[in-house]
PDB file of C-alpha atoms and ligand atoms in Angstrom:
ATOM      1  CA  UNK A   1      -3.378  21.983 -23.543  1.00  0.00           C
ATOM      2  CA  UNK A   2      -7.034  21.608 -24.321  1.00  0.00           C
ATOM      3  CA  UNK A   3      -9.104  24.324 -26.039  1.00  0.00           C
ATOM      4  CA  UNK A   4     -10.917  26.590 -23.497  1.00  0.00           C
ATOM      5  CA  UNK A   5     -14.402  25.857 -22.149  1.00  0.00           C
ATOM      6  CA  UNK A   6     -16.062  28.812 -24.977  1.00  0.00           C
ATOM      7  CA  UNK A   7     -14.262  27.524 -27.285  1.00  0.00           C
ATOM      8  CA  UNK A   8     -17.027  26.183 -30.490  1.00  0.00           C
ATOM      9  CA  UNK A   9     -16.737  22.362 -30.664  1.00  0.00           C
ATOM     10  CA  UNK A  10     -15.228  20.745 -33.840  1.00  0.00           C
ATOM     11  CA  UNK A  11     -18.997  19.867 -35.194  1.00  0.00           C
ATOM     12  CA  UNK A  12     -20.160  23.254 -34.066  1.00  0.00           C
ATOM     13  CA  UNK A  13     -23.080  22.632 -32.851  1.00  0.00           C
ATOM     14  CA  UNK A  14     -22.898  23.411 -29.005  1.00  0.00           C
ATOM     15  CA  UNK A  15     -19.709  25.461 -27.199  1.00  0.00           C
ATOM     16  CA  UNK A  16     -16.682  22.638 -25.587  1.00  0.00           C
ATOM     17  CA  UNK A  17     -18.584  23.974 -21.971  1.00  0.00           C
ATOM     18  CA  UNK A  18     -22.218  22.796 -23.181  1.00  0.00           C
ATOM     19  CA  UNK A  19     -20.648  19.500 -24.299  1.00  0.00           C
ATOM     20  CA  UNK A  20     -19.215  18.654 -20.914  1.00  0.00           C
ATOM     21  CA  UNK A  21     -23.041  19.451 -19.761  1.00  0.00           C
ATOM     22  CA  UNK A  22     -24.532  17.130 -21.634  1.00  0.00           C
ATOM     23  CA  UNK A  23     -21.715  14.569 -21.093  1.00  0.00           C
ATOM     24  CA  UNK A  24     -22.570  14.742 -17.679  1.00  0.00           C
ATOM     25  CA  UNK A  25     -25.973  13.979 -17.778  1.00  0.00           C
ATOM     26  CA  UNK A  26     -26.164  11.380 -19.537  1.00  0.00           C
ATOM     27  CA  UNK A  27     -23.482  10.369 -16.930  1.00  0.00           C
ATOM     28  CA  UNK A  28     -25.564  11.163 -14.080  1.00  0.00           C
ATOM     29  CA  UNK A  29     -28.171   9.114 -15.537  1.00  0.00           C
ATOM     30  CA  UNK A  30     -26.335   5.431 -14.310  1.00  0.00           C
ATOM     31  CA  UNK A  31     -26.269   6.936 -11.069  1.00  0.00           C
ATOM     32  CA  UNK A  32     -28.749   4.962  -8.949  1.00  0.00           C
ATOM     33  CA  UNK A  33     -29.817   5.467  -4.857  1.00  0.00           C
ATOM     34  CA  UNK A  34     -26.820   3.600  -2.462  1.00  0.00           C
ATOM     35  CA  UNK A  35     -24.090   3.365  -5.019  1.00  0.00           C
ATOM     36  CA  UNK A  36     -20.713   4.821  -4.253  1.00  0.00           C
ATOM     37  CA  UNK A  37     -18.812   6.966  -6.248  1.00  0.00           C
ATOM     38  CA  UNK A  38     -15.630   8.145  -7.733  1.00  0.00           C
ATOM     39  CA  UNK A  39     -15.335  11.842  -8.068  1.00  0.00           C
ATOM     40  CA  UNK A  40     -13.263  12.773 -10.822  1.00  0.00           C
ATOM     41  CA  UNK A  41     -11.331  16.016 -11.640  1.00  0.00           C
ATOM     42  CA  UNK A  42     -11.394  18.826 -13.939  1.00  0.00           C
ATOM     43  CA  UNK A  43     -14.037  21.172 -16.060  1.00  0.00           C
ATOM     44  CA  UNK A  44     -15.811  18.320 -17.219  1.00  0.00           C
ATOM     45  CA  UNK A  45     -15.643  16.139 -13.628  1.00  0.00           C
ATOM     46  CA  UNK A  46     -17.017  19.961 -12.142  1.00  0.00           C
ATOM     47  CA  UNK A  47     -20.074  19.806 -14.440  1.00  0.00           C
ATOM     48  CA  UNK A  48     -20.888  16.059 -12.789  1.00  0.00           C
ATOM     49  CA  UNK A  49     -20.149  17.097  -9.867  1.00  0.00           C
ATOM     50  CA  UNK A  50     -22.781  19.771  -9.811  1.00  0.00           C
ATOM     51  CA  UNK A  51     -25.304  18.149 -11.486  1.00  0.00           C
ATOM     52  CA  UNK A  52     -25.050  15.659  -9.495  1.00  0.00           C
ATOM     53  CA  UNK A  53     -25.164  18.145  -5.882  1.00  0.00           C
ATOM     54  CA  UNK A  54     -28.105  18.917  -7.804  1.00  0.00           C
ATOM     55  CA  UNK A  55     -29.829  15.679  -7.627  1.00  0.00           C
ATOM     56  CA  UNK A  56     -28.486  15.165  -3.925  1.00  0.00           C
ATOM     57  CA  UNK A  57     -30.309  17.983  -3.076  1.00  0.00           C
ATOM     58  CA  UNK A  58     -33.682  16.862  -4.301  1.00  0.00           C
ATOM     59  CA  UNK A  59     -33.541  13.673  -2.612  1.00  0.00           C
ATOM     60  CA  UNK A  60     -30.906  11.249  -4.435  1.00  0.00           C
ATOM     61  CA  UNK A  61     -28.596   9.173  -1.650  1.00  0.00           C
ATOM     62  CA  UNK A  62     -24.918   8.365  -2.464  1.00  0.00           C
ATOM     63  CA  UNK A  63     -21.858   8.685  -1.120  1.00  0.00           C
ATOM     64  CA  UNK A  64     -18.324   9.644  -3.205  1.00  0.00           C
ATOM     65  CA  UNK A  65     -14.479  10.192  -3.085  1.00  0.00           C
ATOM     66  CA  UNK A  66     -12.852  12.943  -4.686  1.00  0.00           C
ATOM     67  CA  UNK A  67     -10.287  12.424  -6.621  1.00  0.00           C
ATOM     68  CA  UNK A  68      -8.615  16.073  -5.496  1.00  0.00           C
ATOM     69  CA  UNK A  69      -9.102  18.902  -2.983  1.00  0.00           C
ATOM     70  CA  UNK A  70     -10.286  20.919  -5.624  1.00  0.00           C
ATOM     71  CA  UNK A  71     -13.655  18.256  -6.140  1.00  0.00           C
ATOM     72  CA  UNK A  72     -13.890  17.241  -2.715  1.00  0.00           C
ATOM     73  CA  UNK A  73     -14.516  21.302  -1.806  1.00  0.00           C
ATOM     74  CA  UNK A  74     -17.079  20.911  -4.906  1.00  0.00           C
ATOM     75  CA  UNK A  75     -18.793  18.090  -3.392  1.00  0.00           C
ATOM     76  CA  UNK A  76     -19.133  19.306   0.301  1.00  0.00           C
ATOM     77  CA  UNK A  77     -19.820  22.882  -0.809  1.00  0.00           C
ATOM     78  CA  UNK A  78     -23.183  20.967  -2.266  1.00  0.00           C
ATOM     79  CA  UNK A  79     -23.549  18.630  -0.037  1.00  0.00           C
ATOM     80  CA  UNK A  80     -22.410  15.489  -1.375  1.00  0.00           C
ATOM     81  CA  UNK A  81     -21.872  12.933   1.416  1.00  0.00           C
ATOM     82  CA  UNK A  82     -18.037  12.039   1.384  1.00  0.00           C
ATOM     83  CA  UNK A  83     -15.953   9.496   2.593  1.00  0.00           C
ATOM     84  CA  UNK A  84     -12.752   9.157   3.139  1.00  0.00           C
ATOM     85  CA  UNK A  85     -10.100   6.375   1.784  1.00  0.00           C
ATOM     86  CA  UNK A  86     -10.135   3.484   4.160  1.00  0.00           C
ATOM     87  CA  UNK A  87      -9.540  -0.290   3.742  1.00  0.00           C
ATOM     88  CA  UNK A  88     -11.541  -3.023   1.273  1.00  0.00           C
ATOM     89  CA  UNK A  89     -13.362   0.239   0.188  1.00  0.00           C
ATOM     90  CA  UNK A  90     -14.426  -0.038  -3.762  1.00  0.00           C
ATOM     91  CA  UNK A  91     -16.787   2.231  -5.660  1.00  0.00           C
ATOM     92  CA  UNK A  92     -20.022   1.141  -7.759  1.00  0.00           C
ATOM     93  CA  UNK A  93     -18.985   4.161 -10.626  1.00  0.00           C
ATOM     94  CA  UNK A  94     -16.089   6.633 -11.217  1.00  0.00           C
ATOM     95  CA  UNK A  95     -17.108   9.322 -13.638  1.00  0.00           C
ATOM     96  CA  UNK A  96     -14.375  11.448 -14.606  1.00  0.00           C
ATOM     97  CA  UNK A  97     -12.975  13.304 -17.688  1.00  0.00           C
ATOM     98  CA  UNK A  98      -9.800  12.599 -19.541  1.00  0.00           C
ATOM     99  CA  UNK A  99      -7.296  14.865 -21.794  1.00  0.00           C
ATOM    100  CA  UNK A 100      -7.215  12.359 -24.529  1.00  0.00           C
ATOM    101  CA  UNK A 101      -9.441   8.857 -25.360  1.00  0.00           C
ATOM    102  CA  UNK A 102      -8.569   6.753 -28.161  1.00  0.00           C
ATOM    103  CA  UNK A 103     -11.278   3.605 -29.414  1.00  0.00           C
ATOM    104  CA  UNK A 104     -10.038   1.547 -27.363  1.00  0.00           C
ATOM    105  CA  UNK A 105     -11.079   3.727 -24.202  1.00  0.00           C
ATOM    106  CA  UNK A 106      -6.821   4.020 -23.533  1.00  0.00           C
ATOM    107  CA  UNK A 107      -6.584   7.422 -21.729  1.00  0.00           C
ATOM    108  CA  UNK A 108      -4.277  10.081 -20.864  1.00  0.00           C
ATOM    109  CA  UNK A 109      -4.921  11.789 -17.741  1.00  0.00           C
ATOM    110  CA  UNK A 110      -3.446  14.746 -15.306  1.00  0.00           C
ATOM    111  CA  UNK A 111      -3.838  17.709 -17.206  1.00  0.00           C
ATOM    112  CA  UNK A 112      -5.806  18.526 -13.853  1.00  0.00           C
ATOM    113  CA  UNK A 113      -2.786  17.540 -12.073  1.00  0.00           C
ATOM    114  CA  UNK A 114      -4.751  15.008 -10.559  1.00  0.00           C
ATOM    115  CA  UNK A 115      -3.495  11.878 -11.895  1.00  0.00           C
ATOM    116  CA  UNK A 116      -2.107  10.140  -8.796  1.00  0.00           C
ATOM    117  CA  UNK A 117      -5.518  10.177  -6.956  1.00  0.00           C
ATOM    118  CA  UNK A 118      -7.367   9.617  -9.990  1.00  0.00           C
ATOM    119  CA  UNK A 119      -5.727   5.927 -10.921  1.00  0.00           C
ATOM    120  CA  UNK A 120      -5.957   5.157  -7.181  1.00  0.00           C
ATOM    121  CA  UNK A 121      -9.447   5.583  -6.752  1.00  0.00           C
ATOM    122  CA  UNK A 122     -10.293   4.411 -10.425  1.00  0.00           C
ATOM    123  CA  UNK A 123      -8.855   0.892 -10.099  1.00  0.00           C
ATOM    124  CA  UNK A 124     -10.767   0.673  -7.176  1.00  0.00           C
ATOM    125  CA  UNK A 125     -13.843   1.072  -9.108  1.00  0.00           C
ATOM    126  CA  UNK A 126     -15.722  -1.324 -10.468  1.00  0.00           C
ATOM    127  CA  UNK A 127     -16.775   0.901 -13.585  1.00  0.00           C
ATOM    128  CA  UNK A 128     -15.051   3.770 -14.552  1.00  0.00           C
ATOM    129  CA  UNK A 129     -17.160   5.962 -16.986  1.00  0.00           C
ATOM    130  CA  UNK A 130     -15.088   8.830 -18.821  1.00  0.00           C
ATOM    131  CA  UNK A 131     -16.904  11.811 -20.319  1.00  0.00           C
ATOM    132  CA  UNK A 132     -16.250  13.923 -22.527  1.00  0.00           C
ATOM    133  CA  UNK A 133     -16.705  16.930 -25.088  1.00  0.00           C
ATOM    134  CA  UNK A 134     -16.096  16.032 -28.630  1.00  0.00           C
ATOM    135  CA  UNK A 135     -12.459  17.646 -28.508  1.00  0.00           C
ATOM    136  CA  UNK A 136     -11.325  14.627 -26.527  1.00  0.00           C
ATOM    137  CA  UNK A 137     -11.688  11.447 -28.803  1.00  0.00           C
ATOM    138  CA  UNK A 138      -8.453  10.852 -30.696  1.00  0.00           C
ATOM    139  CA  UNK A 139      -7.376   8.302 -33.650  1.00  0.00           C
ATOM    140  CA  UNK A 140      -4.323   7.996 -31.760  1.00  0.00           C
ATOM    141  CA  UNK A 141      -3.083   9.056 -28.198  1.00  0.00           C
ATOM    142  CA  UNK A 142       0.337  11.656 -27.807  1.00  0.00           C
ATOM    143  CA  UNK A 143      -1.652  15.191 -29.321  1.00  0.00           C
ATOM    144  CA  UNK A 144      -1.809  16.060 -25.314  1.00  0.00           C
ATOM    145  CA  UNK A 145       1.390  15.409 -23.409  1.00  0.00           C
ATOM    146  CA  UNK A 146       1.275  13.581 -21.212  1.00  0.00           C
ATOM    147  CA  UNK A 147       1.659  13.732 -17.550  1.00  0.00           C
ATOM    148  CA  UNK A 148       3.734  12.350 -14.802  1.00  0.00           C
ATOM    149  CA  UNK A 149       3.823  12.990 -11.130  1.00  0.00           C
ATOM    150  CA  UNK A 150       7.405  13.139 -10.251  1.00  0.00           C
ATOM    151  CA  UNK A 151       8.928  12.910  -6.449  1.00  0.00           C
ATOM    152  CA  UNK A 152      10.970  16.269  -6.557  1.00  0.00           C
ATOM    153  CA  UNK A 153      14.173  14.923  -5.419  1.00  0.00           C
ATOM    154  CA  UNK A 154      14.099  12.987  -8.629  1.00  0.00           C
ATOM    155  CA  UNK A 155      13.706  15.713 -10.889  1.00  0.00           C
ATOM    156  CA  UNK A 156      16.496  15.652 -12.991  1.00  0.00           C
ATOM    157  CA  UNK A 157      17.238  11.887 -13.399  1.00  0.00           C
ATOM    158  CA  UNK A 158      13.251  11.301 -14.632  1.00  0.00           C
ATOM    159  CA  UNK A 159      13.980  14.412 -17.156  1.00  0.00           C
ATOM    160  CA  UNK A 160      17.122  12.384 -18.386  1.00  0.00           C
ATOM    161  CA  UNK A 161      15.417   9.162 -18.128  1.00  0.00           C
ATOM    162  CA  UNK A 162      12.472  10.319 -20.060  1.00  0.00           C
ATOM    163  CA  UNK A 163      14.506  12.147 -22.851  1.00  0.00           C
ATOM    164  CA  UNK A 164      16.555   8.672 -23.152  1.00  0.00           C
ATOM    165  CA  UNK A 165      12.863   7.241 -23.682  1.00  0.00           C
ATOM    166  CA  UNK A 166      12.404   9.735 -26.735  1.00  0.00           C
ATOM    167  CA  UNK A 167      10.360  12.002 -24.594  1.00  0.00           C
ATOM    168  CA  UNK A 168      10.439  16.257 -24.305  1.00  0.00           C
ATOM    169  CA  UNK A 169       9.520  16.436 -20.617  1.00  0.00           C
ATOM    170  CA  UNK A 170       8.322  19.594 -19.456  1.00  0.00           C
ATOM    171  CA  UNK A 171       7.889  20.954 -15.871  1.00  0.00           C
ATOM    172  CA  UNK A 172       4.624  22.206 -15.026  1.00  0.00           C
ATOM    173  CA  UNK A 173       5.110  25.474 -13.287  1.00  0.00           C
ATOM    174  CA  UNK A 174       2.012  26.924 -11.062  1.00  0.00           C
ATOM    175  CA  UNK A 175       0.801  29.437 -13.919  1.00  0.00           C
ATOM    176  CA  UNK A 176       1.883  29.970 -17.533  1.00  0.00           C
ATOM    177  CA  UNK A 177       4.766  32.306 -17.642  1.00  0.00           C
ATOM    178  CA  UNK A 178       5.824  31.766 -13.349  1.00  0.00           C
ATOM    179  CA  UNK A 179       8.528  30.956 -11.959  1.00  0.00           C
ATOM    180  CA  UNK A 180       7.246  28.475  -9.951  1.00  0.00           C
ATOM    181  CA  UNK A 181       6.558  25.302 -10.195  1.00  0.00           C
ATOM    182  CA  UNK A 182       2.906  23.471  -9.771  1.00  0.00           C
ATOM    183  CA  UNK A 183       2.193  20.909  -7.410  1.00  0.00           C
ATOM    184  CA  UNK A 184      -0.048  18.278  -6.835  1.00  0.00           C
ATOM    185  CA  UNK A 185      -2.165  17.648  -3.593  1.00  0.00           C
ATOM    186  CA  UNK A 186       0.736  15.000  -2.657  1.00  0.00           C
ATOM    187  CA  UNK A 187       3.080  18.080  -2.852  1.00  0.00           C
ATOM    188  CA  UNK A 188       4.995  16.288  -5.909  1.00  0.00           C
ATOM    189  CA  UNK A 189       5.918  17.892  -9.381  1.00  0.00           C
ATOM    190  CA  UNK A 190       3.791  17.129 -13.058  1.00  0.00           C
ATOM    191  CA  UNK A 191       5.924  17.223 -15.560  1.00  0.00           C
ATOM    192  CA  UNK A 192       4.504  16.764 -19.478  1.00  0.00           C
ATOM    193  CA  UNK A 193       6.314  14.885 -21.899  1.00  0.00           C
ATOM    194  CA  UNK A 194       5.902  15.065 -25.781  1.00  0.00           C
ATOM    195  CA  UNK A 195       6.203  11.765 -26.876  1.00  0.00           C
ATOM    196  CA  UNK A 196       4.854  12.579 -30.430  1.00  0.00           C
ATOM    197  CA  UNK A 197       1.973   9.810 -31.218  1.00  0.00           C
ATOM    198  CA  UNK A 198       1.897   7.331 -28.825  1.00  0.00           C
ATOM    199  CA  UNK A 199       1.758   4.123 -30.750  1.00  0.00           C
ATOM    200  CA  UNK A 200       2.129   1.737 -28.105  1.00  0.00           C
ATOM    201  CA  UNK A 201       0.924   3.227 -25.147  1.00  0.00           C
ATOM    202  CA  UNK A 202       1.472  -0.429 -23.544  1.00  0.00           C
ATOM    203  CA  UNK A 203       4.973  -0.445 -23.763  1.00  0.00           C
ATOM    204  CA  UNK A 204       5.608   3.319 -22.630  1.00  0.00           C
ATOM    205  CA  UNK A 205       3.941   2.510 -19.603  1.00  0.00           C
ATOM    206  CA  UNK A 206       5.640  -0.183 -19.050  1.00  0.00           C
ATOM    207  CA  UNK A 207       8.923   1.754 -19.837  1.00  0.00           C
ATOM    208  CA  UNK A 208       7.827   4.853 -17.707  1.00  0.00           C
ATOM    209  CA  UNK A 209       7.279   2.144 -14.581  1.00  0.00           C
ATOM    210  CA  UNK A 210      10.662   0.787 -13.967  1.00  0.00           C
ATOM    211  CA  UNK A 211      11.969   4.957 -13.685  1.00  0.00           C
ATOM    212  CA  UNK A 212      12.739   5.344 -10.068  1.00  0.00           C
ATOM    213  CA  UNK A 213      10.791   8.866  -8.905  1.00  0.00           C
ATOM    214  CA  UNK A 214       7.942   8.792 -11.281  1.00  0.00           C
ATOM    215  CA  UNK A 215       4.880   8.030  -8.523  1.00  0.00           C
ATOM    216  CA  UNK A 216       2.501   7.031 -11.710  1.00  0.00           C
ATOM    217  CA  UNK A 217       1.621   8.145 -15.173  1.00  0.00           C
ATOM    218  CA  UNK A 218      -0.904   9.434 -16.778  1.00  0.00           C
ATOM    219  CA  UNK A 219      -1.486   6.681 -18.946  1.00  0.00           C
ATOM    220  CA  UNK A 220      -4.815   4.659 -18.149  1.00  0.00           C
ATOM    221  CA  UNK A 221      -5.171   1.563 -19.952  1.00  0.00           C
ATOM    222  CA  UNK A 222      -7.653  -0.774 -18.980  1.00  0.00           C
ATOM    223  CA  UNK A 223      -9.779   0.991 -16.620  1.00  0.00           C
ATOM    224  CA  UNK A 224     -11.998   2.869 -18.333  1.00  0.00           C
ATOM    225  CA  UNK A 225     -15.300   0.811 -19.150  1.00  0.00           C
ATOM    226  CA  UNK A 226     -17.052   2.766 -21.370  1.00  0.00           C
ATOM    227  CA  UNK A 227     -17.000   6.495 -22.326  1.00  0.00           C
ATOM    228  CA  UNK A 228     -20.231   9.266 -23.096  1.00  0.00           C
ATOM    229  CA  UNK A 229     -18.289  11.821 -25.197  1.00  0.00           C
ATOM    230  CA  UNK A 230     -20.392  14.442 -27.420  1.00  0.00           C
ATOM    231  CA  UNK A 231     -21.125  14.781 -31.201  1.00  0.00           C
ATOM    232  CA  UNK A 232     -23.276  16.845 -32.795  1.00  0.00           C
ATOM    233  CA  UNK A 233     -25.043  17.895 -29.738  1.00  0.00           C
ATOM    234  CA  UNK A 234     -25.749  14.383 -28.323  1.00  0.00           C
ATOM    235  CA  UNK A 235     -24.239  12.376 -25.471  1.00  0.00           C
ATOM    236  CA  UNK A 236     -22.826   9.030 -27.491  1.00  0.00           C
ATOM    237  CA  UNK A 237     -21.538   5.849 -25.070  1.00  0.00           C
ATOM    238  CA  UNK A 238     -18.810   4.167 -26.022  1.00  0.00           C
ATOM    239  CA  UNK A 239     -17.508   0.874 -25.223  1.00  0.00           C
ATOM    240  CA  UNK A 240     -14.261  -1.242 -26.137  1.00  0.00           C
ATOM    241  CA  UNK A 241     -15.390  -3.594 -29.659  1.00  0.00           C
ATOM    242  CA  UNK A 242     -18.914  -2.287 -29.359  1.00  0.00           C
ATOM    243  CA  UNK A 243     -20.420   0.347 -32.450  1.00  0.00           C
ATOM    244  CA  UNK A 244     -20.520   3.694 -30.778  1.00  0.00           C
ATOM    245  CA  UNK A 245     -24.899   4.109 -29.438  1.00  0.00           C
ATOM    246  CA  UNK A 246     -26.063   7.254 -28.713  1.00  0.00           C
ATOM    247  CA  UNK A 247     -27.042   7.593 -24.531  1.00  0.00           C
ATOM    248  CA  UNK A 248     -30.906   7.206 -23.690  1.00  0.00           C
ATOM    249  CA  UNK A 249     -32.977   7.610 -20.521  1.00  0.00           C
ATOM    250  CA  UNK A 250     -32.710   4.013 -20.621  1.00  0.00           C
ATOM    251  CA  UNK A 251     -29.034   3.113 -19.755  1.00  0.00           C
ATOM    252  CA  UNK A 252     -28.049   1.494 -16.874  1.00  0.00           C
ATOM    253  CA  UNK A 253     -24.719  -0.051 -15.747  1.00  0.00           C
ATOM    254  CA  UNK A 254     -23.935  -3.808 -16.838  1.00  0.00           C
TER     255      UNK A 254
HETATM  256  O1  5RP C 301      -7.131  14.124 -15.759  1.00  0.00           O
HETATM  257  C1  5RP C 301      -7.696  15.099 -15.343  1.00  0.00           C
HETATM  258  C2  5RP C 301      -7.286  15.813 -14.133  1.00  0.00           C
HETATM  259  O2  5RP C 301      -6.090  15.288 -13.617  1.00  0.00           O
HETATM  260  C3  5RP C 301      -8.889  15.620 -16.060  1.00  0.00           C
HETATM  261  O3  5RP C 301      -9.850  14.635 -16.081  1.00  0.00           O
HETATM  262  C4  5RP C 301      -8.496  15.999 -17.443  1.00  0.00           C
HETATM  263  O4  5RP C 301      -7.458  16.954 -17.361  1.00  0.00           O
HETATM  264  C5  5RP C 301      -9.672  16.552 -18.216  1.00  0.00           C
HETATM  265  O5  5RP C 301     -10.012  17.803 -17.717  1.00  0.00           O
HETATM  266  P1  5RP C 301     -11.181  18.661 -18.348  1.00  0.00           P
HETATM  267  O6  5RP C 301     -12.444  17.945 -18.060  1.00  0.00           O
HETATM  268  O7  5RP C 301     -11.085  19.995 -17.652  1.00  0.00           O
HETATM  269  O8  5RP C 301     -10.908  18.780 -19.818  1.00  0.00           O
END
């Protein structure tokens, strides 16, 4: 799983929990008046999230979609204006976290258990910026296992089926050391599979499609536009074939 929120970042210079701060930021900084937005999940989606009830409160107008109950209680708690999932609706910017990011902005997702929503609302973005702390960038995706939500009837032939595929699935249970198991806000089961490095993360999503029970993967490929992930202190935006830049005042969307 990922370090903890105290833990020092690999350069050392600010803790993983001051990272996602300033990943957020610079994040909230393409945020313009009238745009819809994605609300993404987790520690780092939380720091957005408040920032950015921050800037709602002192006058900024947008409206989002949470990606989970978890951020939508976020969002109204400071007074985000929300709206819910209805048809030919598409959001201006997604900002969300991720487990694992390799150069080419591929992701692996649903360490938040949130997965499901998260590639729902995300493909109907038209930008999807990930942040970041400087744990997250990767030469090559698999470190993190990865996620699946699983229907729970189909437990044991996706644990068979993904074993065939080379995986070690895992079932996610509600708390380190229950007896329970964890599920997701569509009541379904995350299970984590070790896949070792994850060469082709093309074909194993194409693989982990045609099981019968797996609702999605936490493989996102292709969505993510660019990425603001931390080193050395500062916010850095990264996008597919472009040098890594570091973030400025300046940035706006393409
Ligand atoms: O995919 C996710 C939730 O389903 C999160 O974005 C991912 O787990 C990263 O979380 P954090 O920002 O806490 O490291």
């Amino acid at each position: 799983m990922n370090p903890t929120a105290s833990s020092p970042s690999p350069t050392g210079a600010l803790t993983l929990a001051q990272e996602k701060q300033v990943a957020a930021a610079a994040a909230l900084r393409w945020v313009r008046d009238g745009m819809l937005l994605g609300l993404g999940t987790g520690s780092t989606s939380a720091q957005f999230i408040m920032q950015l009830g921050a800037a709602v409160q002192n006058g900024l107008k947008v409206q989002g979609t949470a990606t989970s109950l978890a951020s939508e209680a976020l969002a109204r708690q400071l007074g985000i204006p929300l709206i819910a999932p209805r048809r030919g609706l598409r959001f201006d910017l997604a900002v969300d976290g991720a487990d694992e990011l390799d150069g080419q902005l591929r992701l692996i997702k649903g360490g938040g258990g949130a997965l499901l929503r998260e590639k729902v609302l995300e493909t109907a973005s038209d930008y999807l910026v990930v942040i970041g702390d400087s744990s997250k960038l990767v030469p090559v995706l698999g470190r993190f296992p990865l996620p699946l939500e699983v229907v729970p009837f189909a437990l044991p032939w996706v644990l068979d089926a993904v074993e065939a595929l080379g995986g070690a699935p895992v079932v996610r249970m509600a708390q380190p050391g229950a007896t329970d198991y964890y599920f997701s806000d569509q009541k379904n089961l995350l299970v984590d599979c070790h896949f070792g490095q994850i060469l082709e993360p093309e074909r194993l999503a194409a693989q982990l499609k045609t099981i019968p029970g797996i609702v999605e993967h936490g493989l996102f490929l292709g969505l993510a536009k660019a990425a603001i992930v931390v080193r050395d202190g500062a916010a850095l935006v990264l996008r597919p074939g472009e040098a890594a830049r570091p973030a400025t005042e300046f940035d706006v969307l393409p």
